[in-house]
């Protein structure tokens, strides 16, 4: 076939993929082509705008490295990440709501004993986090793996400052005890702007949007027989709760990081300064056969 | 605003961009968000698929360098480039049809006198190209700038083999004479696969598509008062004319590269081997005030 025009090219591209062996990939790519072409047609994208888009996507890819994921930032700031989250997580009563993974998760953070201090030399207001992990029906989940990561008191993650820090900090893995509990000390995280010195920052500036996220702590909790929970707990006193740059705030995920005078903390530790406590119960959704995640389909 | 879900997040993202100073950028990004979200919702994109897409886009960006533009390849193979072309070029009678730019254009190719041999050491069947450039109404256009680039007889562009070649080849710029004519010698280009050792190649393999393009020569022709013409001339005897991997073939752009026995070529040159001739007339669309291209809007 030859002589493609605005009326026939969309179907021609879809037809060209008709022999795709994986039916799910065929479905996803056909839909992508239809919606992408509909966008281009609707706005009558000019050649210069197309060139601008090619350059933007190229810069976005080239901004990525082991510790920066600009395409996740783009997905987050365009609301795509939260839409994927919403589509895939219909949570039953008792299960904690989910939110974005974000670009700062690191696989294989160090496994530490409960009660450890994970601040790794960061300075800031001490924070005791005590969590418990249960199935949605309230049954405690022992031996669950709890990944934690959070920003420091200036709003940076360890991976953004590795040269200066020399080690991971504000990041660790724990296992829940027989009662489903875990705990650790760290410092109070601050709200922060997402990295805005790249293409995503350019997009935010061009659209008159601020880059800020309210203060929060990331949790990824995995337990046998349950869907892995990816979520945050937000600080109730933080600014930006109503205009999170990545649309991630859910009311049920906002909690008090309570303030305490110097003295003996609930775990018996003597704290010489004011400090904070966060207590939070996480509910995990049981994995059922008919609700299981389909096998991964990489579009390439 | 908080607690975004699949029903309200699309409008929330669009609302967040309401203060975008440039109205065209606001229009384009709002449409992009609507169509991108509609795609994600329609296929109920899974978290693993989202991660696969992030990885694919990242690899695509990181495959790009000064001489490789993987995002243009992606746009080309998804039919987006030809759709942009179709939307922006409603050609009047007498104007040559347009096709994709492709990823191998190089700005500032060397300006050479008409009649030059641009093969730059490439071996292959000699080819004499004689073109003429006119306005759509047939008026010859003097002093037009003609950019030419094409693959060698193994299907590679100079920029794919710079290490081996040491110089540009099969690529030059000419200016038309008072009668709108230009001419040069080179070698007959071969059909070729687009570079398929990157993410786009992975996509083609996963969708059971071949990567091949029919043999062609690229032309970009700029003349005062006219829209710049970006097109190819395809060889009528090439394979793949009906399944060009980038959907670029138009019947009006297919021409005979005529075969000739050794002897005196039309320009008086003695050729010791068989050789080819291509004669082609290009028509340019006059630029009118109401049809002018809007100023560039970079989405970042």
CSV table of N, CA, C and O in Angstrom, one decimal, chain A residues 23-82:
chain,number,residue,atom,x,y,z
A,23,UNK,N,-1.2,-11.2,21.7
A,23,UNK,CA,-2.4,-10.5,21.5
A,23,UNK,C,-2.6,-9.2,22.4
A,23,UNK,O,-3.1,-8.2,22.0
A,24,UNK,N,-2.0,-9.3,23.6
A,24,UNK,CA,-2.1,-8.1,24.5
A,24,UNK,C,-1.3,-7.0,23.9
A,24,UNK,O,-1.7,-5.8,23.9
A,25,UNK,N,-0.1,-7.3,23.4
A,25,UNK,CA,0.8,-6.3,22.8
A,25,UNK,C,0.1,-5.6,21.6
A,25,UNK,O,0.1,-4.4,21.4
A,26,UNK,N,-0.6,-6.5,20.8
A,26,UNK,CA,-1.3,-6.0,19.6
A,26,UNK,C,-2.4,-5.0,20.1
A,26,UNK,O,-2.6,-3.9,19.5
A,27,UNK,N,-3.1,-5.4,21.1
A,27,UNK,CA,-4.2,-4.5,21.6
A,27,UNK,C,-3.6,-3.2,22.1
A,27,UNK,O,-4.2,-2.1,21.8
A,28,UNK,N,-2.6,-3.3,22.9
A,28,UNK,CA,-2.0,-2.0,23.5
A,28,UNK,C,-1.5,-1.1,22.4
A,28,UNK,O,-1.8,0.1,22.4
A,29,UNK,N,-0.7,-1.7,21.5
A,29,UNK,CA,-0.1,-0.8,20.5
A,29,UNK,C,-1.2,-0.3,19.5
A,29,UNK,O,-1.1,0.9,19.0
A,30,UNK,N,-2.2,-1.0,19.2
A,30,UNK,CA,-3.3,-0.5,18.3
A,30,UNK,C,-3.9,0.6,19.0
A,30,UNK,O,-4.2,1.7,18.3
A,31,UNK,N,-4.2,0.5,20.2
A,31,UNK,CA,-4.9,1.6,21.0
A,31,UNK,C,-4.0,2.8,21.0
A,31,UNK,O,-4.4,4.0,20.8
A,32,UNK,N,-2.7,2.6,21.3
A,32,UNK,CA,-1.7,3.7,21.4
A,32,UNK,C,-1.7,4.4,20.0
A,32,UNK,O,-1.7,5.7,20.0
A,33,UNK,N,-1.6,3.7,18.9
A,33,UNK,CA,-1.6,4.4,17.6
A,33,UNK,C,-2.8,5.2,17.4
A,33,UNK,O,-2.8,6.3,16.9
A,34,UNK,N,-4.0,4.6,17.7
A,34,UNK,CA,-5.2,5.3,17.5
A,34,UNK,C,-5.3,6.6,18.3
A,34,UNK,O,-5.6,7.7,17.7
A,35,UNK,N,-4.9,6.6,19.5
A,35,UNK,CA,-5.0,7.8,20.4
A,35,UNK,C,-3.9,8.8,20.0
A,35,UNK,O,-4.1,10.0,20.1
A,36,UNK,N,-2.7,8.3,19.7
A,36,UNK,CA,-1.6,9.2,19.3
A,36,UNK,C,-2.0,9.9,18.1
A,36,UNK,O,-1.8,11.1,18.0
A,37,UNK,N,-2.5,9.2,17.1
A,37,UNK,CA,-2.9,9.8,15.8
A,37,UNK,C,-4.0,10.8,16.0
A,37,UNK,O,-4.1,11.9,15.4
A,38,UNK,N,-5.0,10.4,16.9
A,38,UNK,CA,-6.1,11.3,17.2
A,38,UNK,C,-5.6,12.6,17.8
A,38,UNK,O,-6.1,13.7,17.4
A,39,UNK,N,-4.6,12.5,18.7
A,39,UNK,CA,-4.1,13.8,19.3
A,39,UNK,C,-3.4,14.6,18.2
A,39,UNK,O,-3.7,15.8,18.1
A,40,UNK,N,-2.6,14.0,17.4
A,40,UNK,CA,-1.9,14.8,16.3
A,40,UNK,C,-2.9,15.5,15.4
A,40,UNK,O,-2.7,16.6,15.0
A,41,UNK,N,-3.9,14.7,15.0
A,41,UNK,CA,-4.9,15.3,14.1
A,41,UNK,C,-5.7,16.4,14.8
A,41,UNK,O,-6.0,17.4,14.1
A,42,UNK,N,-6.1,16.2,16.0
A,42,UNK,CA,-7.0,17.1,16.7
A,42,UNK,C,-6.3,18.5,16.8
A,42,UNK,O,-6.9,19.5,16.6
A,43,UNK,N,-5.0,18.5,17.1
A,43,UNK,CA,-4.3,19.8,17.3
A,43,UNK,C,-3.6,20.2,16.0
A,43,UNK,O,-3.0,21.3,16.0
A,44,UNK,N,-3.7,19.4,15.0
A,44,UNK,CA,-3.1,19.7,13.7
A,44,UNK,C,-1.6,20.1,14.0
A,44,UNK,O,-1.1,21.2,13.6
A,45,UNK,N,-0.9,19.2,14.6
A,45,UNK,CA,0.5,19.4,15.0
A,45,UNK,C,1.3,19.9,13.8
A,45,UNK,O,1.3,19.2,12.8
A,46,UNK,N,2.0,21.0,14.0
A,46,UNK,CA,2.9,21.5,13.0
A,46,UNK,C,4.2,20.7,12.9
A,46,UNK,O,4.6,20.0,13.9
A,47,UNK,N,4.9,20.8,11.8
A,47,UNK,CA,6.2,20.2,11.7
A,47,UNK,C,7.2,20.7,12.8
A,47,UNK,O,7.9,19.9,13.4
A,48,UNK,N,7.2,22.0,13.0
A,48,UNK,CA,8.1,22.5,14.0
A,48,UNK,C,7.7,22.0,15.4
A,48,UNK,O,8.6,21.8,16.3
A,49,UNK,N,6.4,21.9,15.7
A,49,UNK,CA,6.0,21.3,17.0
A,49,UNK,C,6.4,19.9,17.1
A,49,UNK,O,6.8,19.4,18.2
A,50,UNK,N,6.3,19.1,16.0
A,50,UNK,CA,6.7,17.7,16.0
A,50,UNK,C,8.2,17.7,16.3
A,50,UNK,O,8.7,16.9,17.1
A,51,UNK,N,9.0,18.5,15.7
A,51,UNK,CA,10.4,18.6,16.0
A,51,UNK,C,10.7,18.9,17.4
A,51,UNK,O,11.6,18.4,18.1
A,52,UNK,N,9.9,19.9,18.0
A,52,UNK,CA,10.0,20.2,19.4
A,52,UNK,C,9.8,19.0,20.3
A,52,UNK,O,10.5,18.8,21.3
A,53,UNK,N,8.7,18.3,19.9
A,53,UNK,CA,8.4,17.1,20.7
A,53,UNK,C,9.5,16.0,20.7
A,53,UNK,O,9.8,15.4,21.7
A,54,UNK,N,10.0,15.8,19.5
A,54,UNK,CA,11.1,14.8,19.3
A,54,UNK,C,12.3,15.3,20.2
A,54,UNK,O,12.9,14.5,20.9
A,55,UNK,N,12.6,16.6,20.2
A,55,UNK,CA,13.7,17.1,21.0
A,55,UNK,C,13.4,16.9,22.5
A,55,UNK,O,14.3,16.5,23.3
A,56,UNK,N,12.2,17.2,22.9
A,56,UNK,CA,11.8,17.1,24.3
A,56,UNK,C,11.9,15.7,24.8
A,56,UNK,O,12.5,15.4,25.9
A,57,UNK,N,11.4,14.7,24.0
A,57,UNK,CA,11.5,13.3,24.4
A,57,UNK,C,12.9,12.8,24.5
A,57,UNK,O,13.3,12.0,25.4
A,58,UNK,N,13.7,13.3,23.5
A,58,UNK,CA,15.1,12.9,23.5
A,58,UNK,C,15.9,13.4,24.7
A,58,UNK,O,16.6,12.6,25.4
A,59,UNK,N,15.6,14.7,25.1
A,59,UNK,CA,16.3,15.2,26.3
A,59,UNK,C,15.8,14.5,27.5
A,59,UNK,O,16.6,14.3,28.5
A,60,UNK,N,14.5,14.1,27.5
A,60,UNK,CA,14.0,13.4,28.7
A,60,UNK,C,14.7,12.1,28.9
A,60,UNK,O,15.1,11.7,30.0
A,61,UNK,N,14.9,11.3,27.8
A,61,UNK,CA,15.6,10.1,27.9
A,61,UNK,C,17.1,10.3,28.4
A,61,UNK,O,17.6,9.5,29.2
A,62,UNK,N,17.7,11.3,27.8
A,62,UNK,CA,19.1,11.5,28.1
A,62,UNK,C,19.3,12.1,29.5
A,62,UNK,O,20.5,12.1,30.0
A,63,UNK,N,18.3,12.6,30.1
A,63,UNK,CA,18.4,13.1,31.5
A,63,UNK,C,18.4,11.9,32.5
A,63,UNK,O,18.7,12.1,33.7
A,64,UNK,N,18.0,10.7,32.0
A,64,UNK,CA,17.9,9.6,32.9
A,64,UNK,C,19.3,8.9,33.2
A,64,UNK,O,20.1,8.8,32.3
A,65,UNK,N,19.5,8.5,34.4
A,65,UNK,CA,20.7,7.7,34.7
A,65,UNK,C,20.3,6.8,35.9
A,65,UNK,O,19.1,6.7,36.2
A,66,UNK,N,21.3,6.2,36.5
A,66,UNK,CA,21.0,5.2,37.6
A,66,UNK,C,20.2,5.8,38.7
A,66,UNK,O,19.5,5.1,39.5
A,67,UNK,N,20.3,7.2,38.9
A,67,UNK,CA,19.7,7.8,40.0
A,67,UNK,C,18.7,8.9,39.6
A,67,UNK,O,18.2,9.7,40.5
A,68,UNK,N,18.3,9.0,38.4
A,68,UNK,CA,17.3,9.9,38.0
A,68,UNK,C,16.5,9.3,36.9
A,68,UNK,O,17.0,8.8,35.9
A,69,UNK,N,15.1,9.4,37.0
A,69,UNK,CA,14.2,8.8,36.0
A,69,UNK,C,13.3,9.9,35.6
A,69,UNK,O,12.2,10.1,36.1
A,70,UNK,N,13.7,10.7,34.5
A,70,UNK,CA,13.0,11.8,34.1
A,70,UNK,C,11.7,11.4,33.4
A,70,UNK,O,10.7,12.1,33.5
A,71,UNK,N,11.6,10.2,32.8
A,71,UNK,CA,10.3,9.8,32.2
A,71,UNK,C,9.3,9.4,33.3
A,71,UNK,O,8.1,9.6,33.0
A,72,UNK,N,9.7,8.9,34.4
A,72,UNK,CA,8.8,8.7,35.5
A,72,UNK,C,8.3,10.1,36.0
A,72,UNK,O,7.1,10.3,36.2
A,73,UNK,N,9.2,11.1,36.1
A,73,UNK,CA,8.7,12.4,36.5
A,73,UNK,C,7.7,13.0,35.5
A,73,UNK,O,6.7,13.6,35.8
A,74,UNK,N,7.9,12.7,34.2
A,74,UNK,CA,7.0,13.2,33.2
A,74,UNK,C,5.7,12.5,33.3
A,74,UNK,O,4.6,13.2,33.3
A,75,UNK,N,5.7,11.2,33.5
A,75,UNK,CA,4.5,10.4,33.7
A,75,UNK,C,3.7,10.9,35.0
A,75,UNK,O,2.5,11.1,35.0
A,76,UNK,N,4.5,11.2,36.0
A,76,UNK,CA,3.9,11.7,37.3
A,76,UNK,C,3.3,13.0,37.1
A,76,UNK,O,2.1,13.3,37.6
A,77,UNK,N,4.0,14.0,36.5
A,77,UNK,CA,3.5,15.3,36.4
A,77,UNK,C,2.3,15.5,35.3
A,77,UNK,O,1.6,16.4,35.4
A,78,UNK,N,2.2,14.5,34.4
A,78,UNK,CA,1.1,14.5,33.5
A,78,UNK,C,-0.1,13.7,34.1
A,78,UNK,O,-1.1,13.4,33.3
A,79,UNK,N,0.0,13.2,35.3
A,79,UNK,CA,-1.1,12.5,35.9
A,79,UNK,C,-1.2,11.0,35.4
A,79,UNK,O,-2.2,10.4,35.8
A,80,UNK,N,-0.3,10.6,34.6
A,80,UNK,CA,-0.4,9.2,34.0
A,80,UNK,C,-0.1,8.2,35.1
A,80,UNK,O,-0.8,7.2,35.2
A,81,UNK,N,0.8,8.5,36.0
A,81,UNK,CA,1.2,7.5,37.0
A,81,UNK,C,0.0,7.3,37.9
A,81,UNK,O,-0.3,6.1,38.3
A,82,UNK,N,-0.6,8.4,38.4
A,82,UNK,CA,-1.8,8.2,39.3
A,82,UNK,C,-3.0,7.5,38.6
A,82,UNK,O,-3.8,6.8,39.2
